[in-house]
């Protein structure tokens, strides 16, 4: 049987109070809609349709790289039933199963969707609703049962005080038989507190027609949390992060304080790595085994080998750190920084588009930008590659075994040859051949008794 997915994402998301479409807000680093589409992908659907409306252009633009997704626009947004109707032209003439997902319900487990499909098909249902029993049902539609069977769903704003006591809620996720669903949805009226066309009204319509409506109830209510406000967004992030931390710990990673480990879903961390408090590991970051990441560091889209130490307060984005590297505290590695085996980067050092060769060191206060540094090079404190001439970025090459004295400036493009020495305080404007010494500071001048003489002059 064919499966078709429809995702509702046209609503305004009023309670977010945001200029950004709600489903683009990030839960633990990823947009809400990414979670929903990832869950949907597991169903290997024949079609996926996203109903957009409010800020449709921004949303379509953000999702333009998605293949096999059809957008339909709901304008104006008259409620969830009206939203589903917009998908009718896409699904006309198809049969099978329609899975309706909500763009703002990110945590649904793939096996719940699987269970939904199984229940729906095995019972030959016309509709199946995913429900949950929660402690605080505030804001959700309530499942009204007669005997065992679902009779209807009542929205909080339309519920009697007795109905508000019901703790079984509607997740907003359903399976429908495609056949007949649009006709039935068209018969939904907007006779309710919000003057909206409510999709949950389909339940009572089907029941009155004697059609089978089933439910499945998730055991973990977190799965069906909707995100309608910033605090619900934070709550969803917390759940994803707790889950991620638990997975990593189960796989042998030490996380000193899971509550302050901000590790995005797609990050990988090897066994026996220790993550100290207040560390953010983001995007596509991969971290090897036996590493230690000290507190206050943020690592984004970067790759760390094994036994790497990141001392406190480093910012590492789009960088590569090979095995046995140590960086920080307070290092900034960005934009293709490539630190090779056993190299060391110390405090207040910035690397950009720079290779720091195996065993090389830059321990204090340096800027290495657009540079290729060979192996076993020593970069003295305060070294700066002057890579920008006001128009172009130019490269600095420092060959194996070279020694750059403290407080030197290398005016790129320039090369310091193999094993060469650059004296402290040198401004290197010309290439330094292998094995040479370059110095540029003038001879020191010393004025004896200068301090005493100046004092005397001031007194006179
Ligand atoms: C909805 C359900 C409620 C359920 C809850 C679960 C209705 C009437 N109520 O309430 O029973 O407990 O979800 O989270 O369906 N949308 C559109 N077009 C519209 C209106 C909404 O595309 O005209 C989209 C929204 O962008 C959102 C989803 O539908 O992704 C749900 O809408 P929302 O307004 O958040 O409904 P809830 O009040 O949460
Ligand atoms: Ca909602």
Tab-separated table of C-alpha atoms and ligand atoms in Angstrom:
chain	number	residue	atom	x	y	z
A	1	UNK	CA	0.000	0.000	0.000
A	2	UNK	CA	1.265	3.488	-0.832
A	3	UNK	CA	1.980	5.874	1.985
A	4	UNK	CA	1.639	9.614	1.514
A	5	UNK	CA	2.822	12.135	4.069
A	6	UNK	CA	1.368	15.563	4.657
A	7	UNK	CA	3.115	17.918	7.072
A	8	UNK	CA	1.198	20.914	8.393
A	9	UNK	CA	3.406	23.961	8.737
A	10	UNK	CA	1.328	26.925	7.607
A	11	UNK	CA	0.341	28.320	10.981
A	12	UNK	CA	1.623	31.600	12.270
A	13	UNK	CA	3.181	30.298	15.441
A	14	UNK	CA	1.872	33.391	17.232
A	15	UNK	CA	3.174	32.353	20.624
A	16	UNK	CA	6.764	32.187	19.364
A	17	UNK	CA	6.647	35.979	18.822
A	18	UNK	CA	9.165	35.588	16.041
A	19	UNK	CA	10.021	36.884	12.584
A	20	UNK	CA	11.266	33.375	11.773
A	21	UNK	CA	8.764	30.682	10.714
A	22	UNK	CA	8.129	28.449	13.723
A	23	UNK	CA	9.311	25.221	12.112
A	24	UNK	CA	12.712	26.781	11.382
A	25	UNK	CA	13.375	27.393	15.061
A	26	UNK	CA	16.050	25.022	16.265
A	27	UNK	CA	15.712	22.213	18.725
A	28	UNK	CA	19.161	21.145	19.917
A	29	UNK	CA	20.740	22.724	16.863
A	30	UNK	CA	18.389	21.464	14.145
A	31	UNK	CA	15.247	23.115	12.742
A	32	UNK	CA	11.989	21.590	13.991
A	33	UNK	CA	11.002	20.615	10.468
A	34	UNK	CA	14.195	18.546	10.078
A	35	UNK	CA	13.100	16.258	12.885
A	36	UNK	CA	9.669	15.842	11.352
A	37	UNK	CA	11.044	15.096	7.888
A	38	UNK	CA	13.621	12.677	9.308
A	39	UNK	CA	10.832	10.769	11.069
A	40	UNK	CA	8.800	10.787	7.864
A	41	UNK	CA	11.749	9.504	5.819
A	42	UNK	CA	11.680	6.241	7.774
A	43	UNK	CA	8.248	5.513	6.279
A	44	UNK	CA	9.596	5.535	2.719
A	45	UNK	CA	6.536	7.369	1.547
A	46	UNK	CA	5.506	7.715	-2.045
A	47	UNK	CA	5.007	11.463	-1.594
A	48	UNK	CA	5.682	14.122	1.022
A	49	UNK	CA	3.692	17.334	0.925
A	50	UNK	CA	4.364	20.299	3.199
A	51	UNK	CA	1.536	22.762	3.705
A	52	UNK	CA	3.034	26.210	4.106
A	53	UNK	CA	1.407	29.614	4.411
A	54	UNK	CA	2.656	32.027	6.966
A	55	UNK	CA	6.118	33.170	5.758
A	56	UNK	CA	5.817	30.637	2.938
A	57	UNK	CA	8.707	32.099	0.965
A	58	UNK	CA	11.178	31.989	3.840
A	59	UNK	CA	10.237	28.413	4.525
A	60	UNK	CA	10.405	27.275	0.912
A	61	UNK	CA	13.770	28.968	0.572
A	62	UNK	CA	15.126	27.258	3.697
A	63	UNK	CA	13.906	23.866	2.451
A	64	UNK	CA	14.815	24.279	-1.216
A	65	UNK	CA	17.501	21.596	-1.104
A	66	UNK	CA	14.927	18.959	-0.106
A	67	UNK	CA	14.147	16.698	-2.969
A	68	UNK	CA	10.931	14.695	-3.249
A	69	UNK	CA	9.018	17.290	-1.245
A	70	UNK	CA	6.031	19.141	-2.663
A	71	UNK	CA	4.926	22.465	-1.217
A	72	UNK	CA	1.350	23.642	-1.202
A	73	UNK	CA	0.348	27.054	0.053
A	74	UNK	CA	-2.546	27.603	2.441
A	75	UNK	CA	-3.691	31.201	2.251
A	76	UNK	CA	-5.368	32.337	4.451
A	77	UNK	CA	-4.814	29.868	7.302
A	78	UNK	CA	-8.258	28.803	8.435
A	79	UNK	CA	-7.320	25.848	10.620
A	80	UNK	CA	-5.835	22.367	10.454
A	81	UNK	CA	-8.710	20.857	8.433
A	82	UNK	CA	-8.458	23.631	5.866
A	83	UNK	CA	-4.686	23.065	5.813
A	84	UNK	CA	-5.070	19.393	4.918
A	85	UNK	CA	-7.498	20.270	2.107
A	86	UNK	CA	-4.710	22.173	0.357
A	87	UNK	CA	-2.944	18.853	-0.252
A	88	UNK	CA	-5.914	17.468	-2.167
A	89	UNK	CA	-4.635	18.460	-5.648
A	90	UNK	CA	-1.359	16.632	-4.967
A	91	UNK	CA	-3.090	13.466	-3.757
A	92	UNK	CA	-6.013	13.415	-6.161
A	93	UNK	CA	-6.391	10.001	-7.733
A	94	UNK	CA	-4.087	8.277	-5.247
A	95	UNK	CA	-5.095	5.600	-2.790
A	96	UNK	CA	-3.509	4.095	0.280
A	97	UNK	CA	-2.471	5.679	3.517
A	98	UNK	CA	-2.142	9.339	4.432
A	99	UNK	CA	0.052	10.085	7.447
A	100	UNK	CA	-0.546	13.564	8.776
A	101	UNK	CA	2.301	15.112	10.744
A	102	UNK	CA	2.561	18.415	12.472
A	103	UNK	CA	5.584	20.569	11.668
A	104	UNK	CA	5.800	21.557	15.328
A	105	UNK	CA	5.919	18.068	16.856
A	106	UNK	CA	9.588	17.117	16.553
A	107	UNK	CA	10.209	14.227	18.931
A	108	UNK	CA	7.999	11.495	17.538
A	109	UNK	CA	9.912	8.195	17.430
A	110	UNK	CA	10.174	6.357	14.123
A	111	UNK	CA	8.782	3.189	15.661
A	112	UNK	CA	5.679	5.069	16.846
A	113	UNK	CA	4.995	5.982	13.223
A	114	UNK	CA	5.560	2.374	12.313
A	115	UNK	CA	3.110	1.308	14.999
A	116	UNK	CA	0.579	3.857	13.724
A	117	UNK	CA	0.762	2.394	10.230
A	118	UNK	CA	0.439	-1.166	11.530
A	119	UNK	CA	-2.554	-0.452	13.773
A	120	UNK	CA	-4.318	1.517	11.060
A	121	UNK	CA	-3.893	-1.099	8.363
A	122	UNK	CA	-4.428	-4.175	10.512
A	123	UNK	CA	-7.747	-2.797	11.787
A	124	UNK	CA	-8.826	-1.509	8.395
A	125	UNK	CA	-9.446	1.867	10.037
A	126	UNK	CA	-10.551	5.022	8.270
A	127	UNK	CA	-8.632	7.130	10.757
A	128	UNK	CA	-6.145	6.415	13.540
A	129	UNK	CA	-5.131	9.034	16.094
A	130	UNK	CA	-1.877	9.065	18.079
A	131	UNK	CA	-2.664	9.975	21.689
A	132	UNK	CA	-0.847	10.248	25.005
A	133	UNK	CA	-1.839	10.393	28.638
A	134	UNK	CA	-0.138	13.361	30.284
A	135	UNK	CA	-0.065	14.952	33.716
A	136	UNK	CA	-0.786	18.411	32.396
A	137	UNK	CA	-3.014	18.375	29.298
A	138	UNK	CA	-3.283	22.182	29.105
A	139	UNK	CA	-3.491	23.482	25.558
A	140	UNK	CA	-4.067	20.142	23.862
A	141	UNK	CA	-7.211	18.672	22.335
A	142	UNK	CA	-8.777	16.063	24.660
A	143	UNK	CA	-9.726	12.540	23.595
A	144	UNK	CA	-13.352	11.905	24.521
A	145	UNK	CA	-14.093	8.186	24.742
A	146	UNK	CA	-17.404	6.428	24.999
A	147	UNK	CA	-16.639	3.128	26.591
A	148	UNK	CA	-13.295	2.062	25.151
A	149	UNK	CA	-13.778	3.805	21.869
A	150	UNK	CA	-12.796	7.278	20.805
A	151	UNK	CA	-15.912	9.329	20.110
A	152	UNK	CA	-14.499	12.751	19.342
A	153	UNK	CA	-11.742	15.227	20.135
A	154	UNK	CA	-12.528	18.478	21.857
A	155	UNK	CA	-10.166	21.455	21.782
A	156	UNK	CA	-9.305	23.024	25.107
A	157	UNK	CA	-11.066	26.274	24.203
A	158	UNK	CA	-14.295	24.436	23.456
A	159	UNK	CA	-14.143	21.920	26.279
A	160	UNK	CA	-16.446	21.827	29.268
A	161	UNK	CA	-14.739	21.864	32.625
A	162	UNK	CA	-15.390	18.127	32.928
A	163	UNK	CA	-13.761	17.516	29.524
A	164	UNK	CA	-10.778	19.584	30.590
A	165	UNK	CA	-10.116	17.019	33.292
A	166	UNK	CA	-9.391	14.410	30.605
A	167	UNK	CA	-5.697	13.658	30.554
A	168	UNK	CA	-5.610	11.763	27.284
A	169	UNK	CA	-4.636	14.216	24.562
A	170	UNK	CA	-4.490	14.433	20.785
A	171	UNK	CA	-0.957	14.528	19.397
A	172	UNK	CA	-2.103	16.072	16.113
A	173	UNK	CA	-0.663	13.059	14.313
A	174	UNK	CA	-2.987	10.783	12.410
A	175	UNK	CA	-3.270	8.104	9.773
A	176	UNK	CA	-6.156	8.360	7.300
A	177	UNK	CA	-7.352	6.230	4.452
A	178	UNK	CA	-6.791	8.549	1.466
A	179	UNK	CA	-10.050	7.474	-0.074
A	180	UNK	CA	-12.875	9.690	1.064
A	181	UNK	CA	-10.813	11.797	3.438
A	182	UNK	CA	-10.986	15.062	1.506
A	183	UNK	CA	-14.740	14.802	1.034
A	184	UNK	CA	-15.167	14.247	4.756
A	185	UNK	CA	-12.790	17.075	5.669
A	186	UNK	CA	-14.836	19.404	3.481
A	187	UNK	CA	-17.869	18.720	5.653
A	188	UNK	CA	-16.095	20.066	8.772
A	189	UNK	CA	-17.596	23.330	9.969
A	190	UNK	CA	-15.887	26.143	11.835
A	191	UNK	CA	-18.446	26.215	14.593
A	192	UNK	CA	-16.161	26.607	17.556
A	193	UNK	CA	-14.497	29.104	19.836
A	194	UNK	CA	-11.707	29.875	17.382
A	195	UNK	CA	-13.853	29.976	14.209
A	196	UNK	CA	-11.355	27.579	12.651
A	197	UNK	CA	-11.775	24.379	10.671
A	198	UNK	CA	-10.548	21.743	13.105
A	199	UNK	CA	-9.138	18.548	11.627
A	200	UNK	CA	-9.819	16.609	14.861
A	201	UNK	CA	-13.556	17.053	14.096
A	202	UNK	CA	-13.078	14.336	11.495
A	203	UNK	CA	-13.129	11.799	14.330
A	204	UNK	CA	-16.744	12.452	15.294
A	205	UNK	CA	-17.783	12.717	11.631
A	206	UNK	CA	-16.313	9.301	10.884
A	207	UNK	CA	-17.794	7.796	14.015
A	208	UNK	CA	-21.248	9.122	13.142
A	209	UNK	CA	-20.876	7.498	9.732
A	210	UNK	CA	-20.046	4.222	11.395
A	211	UNK	CA	-16.448	4.184	10.146
A	212	UNK	CA	-13.661	2.713	12.232
A	213	UNK	CA	-11.510	5.181	14.150
A	214	UNK	CA	-8.572	3.721	16.048
A	215	UNK	CA	-6.024	5.166	18.447
A	216	UNK	CA	-2.529	4.305	19.514
A	217	UNK	CA	-1.192	5.714	22.749
A	218	UNK	CA	2.485	6.505	23.148
A	219	UNK	CA	3.974	5.456	26.459
A	220	UNK	CA	6.429	8.354	26.518
A	221	UNK	CA	4.414	11.587	26.255
A	222	UNK	CA	7.595	13.536	25.420
A	223	UNK	CA	7.316	12.082	21.931
A	224	UNK	CA	4.262	14.082	21.069
A	225	UNK	CA	5.161	17.406	22.658
A	226	UNK	CA	4.159	20.287	20.428
A	227	UNK	CA	6.378	23.337	20.293
A	228	UNK	CA	4.289	26.484	20.438
A	229	UNK	CA	6.406	28.810	22.554
A	230	UNK	CA	10.024	29.514	23.323
A	231	UNK	CA	9.797	27.661	26.589
A	232	UNK	CA	8.405	24.578	24.849
A	233	UNK	CA	11.257	24.942	22.376
A	234	UNK	CA	13.760	24.890	25.241
A	235	UNK	CA	11.983	21.915	26.812
A	236	UNK	CA	12.215	19.957	23.535
A	237	UNK	CA	15.915	20.825	23.238
A	238	UNK	CA	16.516	19.612	26.754
A	239	UNK	CA	14.887	16.274	25.966
A	240	UNK	CA	16.924	15.789	22.782
A	241	UNK	CA	20.123	16.684	24.616
A	242	UNK	CA	19.409	14.406	27.535
A	243	UNK	CA	18.769	11.586	25.095
A	244	UNK	CA	21.971	12.323	23.191
A	245	UNK	CA	24.037	12.482	26.377
A	246	UNK	CA	22.519	9.214	27.584
A	247	UNK	CA	23.368	7.507	24.281
A	248	UNK	CA	26.953	8.735	24.405
A	249	UNK	CA	27.425	7.720	28.026
A	250	UNK	CA	26.067	4.277	27.221
A	251	UNK	CA	28.708	4.092	24.490
A	252	UNK	CA	31.550	4.864	26.896
A	253	UNK	CA	31.845	8.651	26.894
A	254	UNK	CA	32.225	10.453	30.232
A	255	UNK	CA	29.987	13.484	30.461
A	256	UNK	CA	30.686	15.190	33.765
A	257	UNK	CA	27.469	17.180	33.796
A	258	UNK	CA	24.889	16.015	31.249
A	259	UNK	CA	22.696	19.004	32.101
A	260	UNK	CA	25.255	21.384	30.603
A	261	UNK	CA	26.541	19.234	27.739
A	262	UNK	CA	25.106	20.740	24.562
A	263	UNK	CA	25.693	18.012	22.010
A	264	UNK	CA	23.820	18.118	18.710
A	265	UNK	CA	22.120	15.035	17.379
A	266	UNK	CA	24.568	14.229	14.578
A	267	UNK	CA	27.758	14.659	16.619
A	268	UNK	CA	29.822	11.526	17.254
A	269	UNK	CA	32.184	11.019	20.205
A	270	UNK	CA	34.563	8.110	20.756
A	271	UNK	CA	34.856	5.992	23.902
A	272	UNK	CA	36.806	7.251	26.918
A	273	UNK	CA	36.516	10.828	25.831
A	274	UNK	CA	35.759	13.140	28.747
A	275	UNK	CA	33.424	16.080	28.260
A	276	UNK	CA	33.606	18.659	31.046
A	277	UNK	CA	30.692	20.964	31.981
A	278	UNK	CA	29.447	23.697	29.662
A	279	UNK	CA	30.748	22.313	26.416
A	280	UNK	CA	28.916	22.732	23.086
A	281	UNK	CA	29.536	20.176	20.361
A	282	UNK	CA	27.599	21.255	17.309
A	283	UNK	CA	26.655	20.381	13.754
A	284	UNK	CA	28.640	17.629	12.075
A	285	UNK	CA	31.426	17.533	14.662
A	286	UNK	CA	33.195	14.213	15.175
A	287	UNK	CA	35.442	13.539	18.165
A	288	UNK	CA	37.707	10.547	18.496
A	289	UNK	CA	38.457	8.297	21.456
A	290	UNK	CA	40.334	9.246	24.600
A	291	UNK	CA	39.931	12.998	24.086
A	292	UNK	CA	39.294	15.565	26.786
A	293	UNK	CA	37.259	18.687	26.171
A	294	UNK	CA	37.426	21.164	29.028
A	295	UNK	CA	34.660	23.486	30.067
A	296	UNK	CA	33.592	26.537	28.136
A	297	UNK	CA	34.620	25.230	24.724
A	298	UNK	CA	32.466	25.318	21.605
A	299	UNK	CA	33.248	22.989	18.717
A	300	UNK	CA	31.276	23.333	15.475
A	301	UNK	CA	31.472	21.209	12.301
A	302	UNK	CA	34.996	20.087	13.226
A	303	UNK	CA	36.878	16.812	13.351
A	304	UNK	CA	39.078	15.756	16.245
A	305	UNK	CA	41.223	12.631	16.134
A	306	UNK	CA	42.057	10.465	19.132
A	307	UNK	CA	43.617	11.679	22.399
A	308	UNK	CA	43.073	15.338	21.559
A	309	UNK	CA	42.979	17.781	24.469
A	310	UNK	CA	40.951	20.947	24.189
A	311	UNK	CA	41.656	23.136	27.200
A	312	UNK	CA	39.146	25.650	28.537
A	313	UNK	CA	37.310	28.236	26.469
A	314	UNK	CA	38.296	27.332	22.938
A	315	UNK	CA	36.200	28.183	19.884
A	316	UNK	CA	36.755	25.657	17.107
A	317	UNK	CA	34.739	25.911	13.890
A	318	UNK	CA	35.325	24.055	10.629
A	319	UNK	CA	38.650	22.786	11.832
A	320	UNK	CA	40.522	19.513	11.829
A	321	UNK	CA	42.660	18.384	14.758
A	322	UNK	CA	44.711	15.224	14.270
A	323	UNK	CA	45.596	12.638	16.915
A	324	UNK	CA	47.404	13.786	20.085
A	325	UNK	CA	46.913	17.484	19.425
A	326	UNK	CA	46.466	19.919	22.324
A	327	UNK	CA	44.838	23.325	21.969
A	328	UNK	CA	43.977	26.177	24.298
A	329	UNK	CA	43.038	27.483	26.731
A	330	UNK	CA	41.476	30.376	24.812
A	331	UNK	CA	42.389	29.289	21.305
A	332	UNK	CA	40.370	30.182	18.204
A	333	UNK	CA	40.605	27.721	15.330
A	334	UNK	CA	38.377	28.398	12.359
A	335	UNK	CA	37.793	28.164	8.655
A	336	UNK	CA	39.875	25.135	7.613
A	337	UNK	CA	42.385	25.292	10.421
A	338	UNK	CA	44.250	22.001	10.124
A	339	UNK	CA	46.336	20.998	13.113
A	340	UNK	CA	48.398	17.889	12.428
A	341	UNK	CA	49.536	15.091	14.769
A	342	UNK	CA	51.021	16.117	18.129
A	343	UNK	CA	51.002	19.826	17.273
A	344	UNK	CA	50.265	22.247	20.112
A	345	UNK	CA	48.323	25.459	20.076
A	346	UNK	CA	48.409	27.536	23.237
A	347	UNK	CA	46.507	30.466	24.656
A	348	UNK	CA	45.274	33.409	22.613
A	349	UNK	CA	46.286	31.860	19.326
A	350	UNK	CA	44.067	32.143	16.242
A	351	UNK	CA	44.389	29.865	13.241
A	352	UNK	CA	42.519	30.434	9.997
A	353	UNK	CA	42.977	28.491	6.729
A	354	UNK	CA	46.234	27.332	8.204
A	355	UNK	CA	48.032	24.026	8.387
A	356	UNK	CA	50.099	23.616	11.525
A	357	UNK	CA	52.378	20.657	10.764
A	358	UNK	CA	53.008	17.612	12.907
A	359	UNK	CA	54.806	18.363	16.172
A	360	UNK	CA	54.794	22.134	15.579
A	361	UNK	CA	53.966	24.600	18.337
A	362	UNK	CA	52.378	27.986	18.603
A	363	UNK	CA	51.922	28.464	22.308
A	364	UNK	CA	51.154	32.130	22.959
A	365	UNK	CA	49.378	35.099	21.393
A	366	UNK	CA	49.643	34.530	17.654
A	367	UNK	CA	47.658	34.961	14.462
A	368	UNK	CA	48.361	32.406	11.785
A	369	UNK	CA	46.126	33.053	8.795
A	370	UNK	CA	46.465	31.583	5.278
A	371	UNK	CA	49.670	29.874	6.337
A	372	UNK	CA	51.274	26.520	5.684
A	373	UNK	CA	53.485	25.635	8.602
A	374	UNK	CA	55.655	22.526	8.240
A	375	UNK	CA	56.626	19.984	10.873
A	376	UNK	CA	58.458	20.748	14.122
A	377	UNK	CA	58.261	24.468	13.653
A	378	UNK	CA	58.346	26.752	16.672
A	379	UNK	CA	56.210	29.851	16.404
A	380	UNK	CA	57.220	32.387	19.081
A	381	UNK	CA	54.825	34.439	21.185
A	382	UNK	CA	53.202	37.329	19.375
A	383	UNK	CA	53.901	36.106	15.836
A	384	UNK	CA	51.569	37.485	13.217
A	385	UNK	CA	51.118	36.470	9.612
A	386	UNK	CA	50.175	39.685	7.829
A	387	UNK	CA	48.014	37.886	5.291
A	388	UNK	CA	45.888	40.767	4.063
A	389	UNK	CA	47.295	43.585	1.977
A	390	UNK	CA	44.041	45.480	1.868
A	391	UNK	CA	42.944	43.787	-1.361
A	392	UNK	CA	44.047	40.167	-1.365
A	393	UNK	CA	44.743	37.420	1.127
A	394	UNK	CA	48.271	36.067	0.674
A	395	UNK	CA	49.917	32.900	1.947
A	396	UNK	CA	52.794	32.469	4.320
A	397	UNK	CA	54.859	29.305	4.065
A	398	UNK	CA	57.056	28.211	6.959
A	399	UNK	CA	59.023	25.098	6.174
A	400	UNK	CA	59.927	22.185	8.439
A	401	UNK	CA	62.046	22.877	11.487
A	402	UNK	CA	61.993	26.683	11.155
A	403	UNK	CA	62.087	28.889	14.278
A	404	UNK	CA	60.120	32.106	14.355
A	405	UNK	CA	61.276	34.408	17.160
A	406	UNK	CA	58.729	36.178	19.322
A	407	UNK	CA	56.944	39.294	18.132
A	408	UNK	CA	57.726	38.750	14.459
A	409	UNK	CA	55.537	39.758	11.563
A	410	UNK	CA	55.556	37.806	8.332
A	411	UNK	CA	54.371	39.987	5.460
A	412	UNK	CA	52.722	37.575	3.006
A	413	UNK	CA	53.291	36.287	0.440
A	414	UNK	CA	56.520	35.103	1.981
A	415	UNK	CA	58.398	31.873	2.646
A	416	UNK	CA	60.685	30.968	5.522
A	417	UNK	CA	62.855	28.059	4.363
A	418	UNK	CA	63.612	24.775	6.048
A	419	UNK	CA	65.370	25.113	9.396
A	420	UNK	CA	65.714	28.915	9.032
A	421	UNK	CA	65.654	31.256	12.042
A	422	UNK	CA	63.780	34.525	12.281
A	423	UNK	CA	65.100	36.727	15.106
A	424	UNK	CA	62.710	38.208	17.662
A	425	UNK	CA	60.934	41.336	16.554
A	426	UNK	CA	61.675	40.805	12.880
A	427	UNK	CA	59.445	42.083	10.130
A	428	UNK	CA	59.934	39.485	7.409
A	429	UNK	CA	59.279	41.130	4.047
A	430	UNK	CA	61.440	38.893	1.870
A	431	UNK	CA	61.814	35.138	1.643
A	432	UNK	CA	64.242	33.627	4.112
A	433	UNK	CA	66.311	30.829	2.533
A	434	UNK	CA	66.668	27.456	4.221
A	435	UNK	CA	69.156	27.514	7.067
A	436	UNK	CA	69.440	31.345	7.135
A	437	UNK	CA	68.887	33.796	9.991
A	438	UNK	CA	66.774	36.871	9.308
A	439	UNK	CA	66.774	39.881	11.635
A	440	UNK	CA	65.344	43.296	10.932
A	441	UNK	CA	65.390	45.194	14.210
A	442	UNK	CA	67.949	48.033	14.307
A	443	UNK	CA	70.833	48.158	16.744
A	444	UNK	CA	69.657	48.904	20.257
A	445	UNK	CA	70.384	52.434	21.552
A	446	UNK	CA	70.748	52.957	25.326
A	447	UNK	CA	70.729	56.321	27.073
A	448	UNK	CA	72.441	56.100	30.440
A	449	UNK	CA	70.897	58.052	33.361
A	450	UNK	CA	68.030	59.133	31.121
A	451	UNK	CA	65.379	58.875	33.856
A	452	UNK	CA	67.253	60.964	36.368
A	453	UNK	CA	68.077	63.603	33.770
A	454	UNK	CA	64.478	63.936	32.665
A	455	UNK	CA	63.329	64.412	36.269
A	456	UNK	CA	65.890	67.133	36.711
A	457	UNK	CA	64.782	68.852	33.526
A	458	UNK	CA	61.150	68.822	34.682
A	459	UNK	CA	62.108	70.382	38.038
A	460	UNK	CA	63.919	73.289	36.397
B	1	LIG	C1	-3.533	20.964	17.431
B	1	LIG	C2	-4.815	20.147	17.567
B	1	LIG	C3	-4.929	19.631	18.992
B	1	LIG	C4	-3.690	18.853	19.377
B	1	LIG	C5	-2.413	19.669	19.134
B	1	LIG	C6	-1.211	18.791	19.304
B	1	LIG	C7	-6.380	21.185	15.999
B	1	LIG	C8	-7.559	22.060	15.856
B	1	LIG	N1	-5.929	20.983	17.238
B	1	LIG	O1	-3.683	22.095	18.278
B	1	LIG	O2	-6.079	18.813	19.104
B	1	LIG	O3	-3.771	18.472	20.741
B	1	LIG	O4	-2.404	20.169	17.791
B	1	LIG	O5	-0.018	19.505	19.168
B	1	LIG	O6	-5.896	20.649	15.025
B	1	LIG	N2	-1.538	24.728	10.839
B	1	LIG	C9	-1.654	24.980	9.492
B	1	LIG	N3	-2.678	25.766	9.075
B	1	LIG	C10	-3.592	26.291	9.915
B	1	LIG	C11	-3.465	26.015	11.285
B	1	LIG	C12	-2.415	25.235	11.728
B	1	LIG	O7	-0.843	24.516	8.690
B	1	LIG	O8	-4.499	26.976	9.426
B	1	LIG	C13	-0.410	23.890	11.299
B	1	LIG	C14	0.494	24.616	12.266
B	1	LIG	O9	1.531	25.286	11.572
B	1	LIG	C15	1.012	23.471	13.132
B	1	LIG	C16	-0.110	22.459	13.104
B	1	LIG	O10	-0.925	22.796	11.996
B	1	LIG	O11	2.168	22.896	12.559
B	1	LIG	C17	-0.942	22.500	14.380
B	1	LIG	O12	-1.497	23.792	14.520
B	1	LIG	P1	-1.534	24.547	15.909
B	1	LIG	O13	-2.163	25.873	15.692
B	1	LIG	O14	-0.200	24.508	16.556
B	1	LIG	O15	-2.567	23.621	16.673
B	1	LIG	P2	-2.687	23.384	18.232
B	1	LIG	O16	-3.435	24.513	18.837
B	1	LIG	O17	-1.382	23.059	18.806
B	2	LIG	CA1	0.746	23.088	18.046
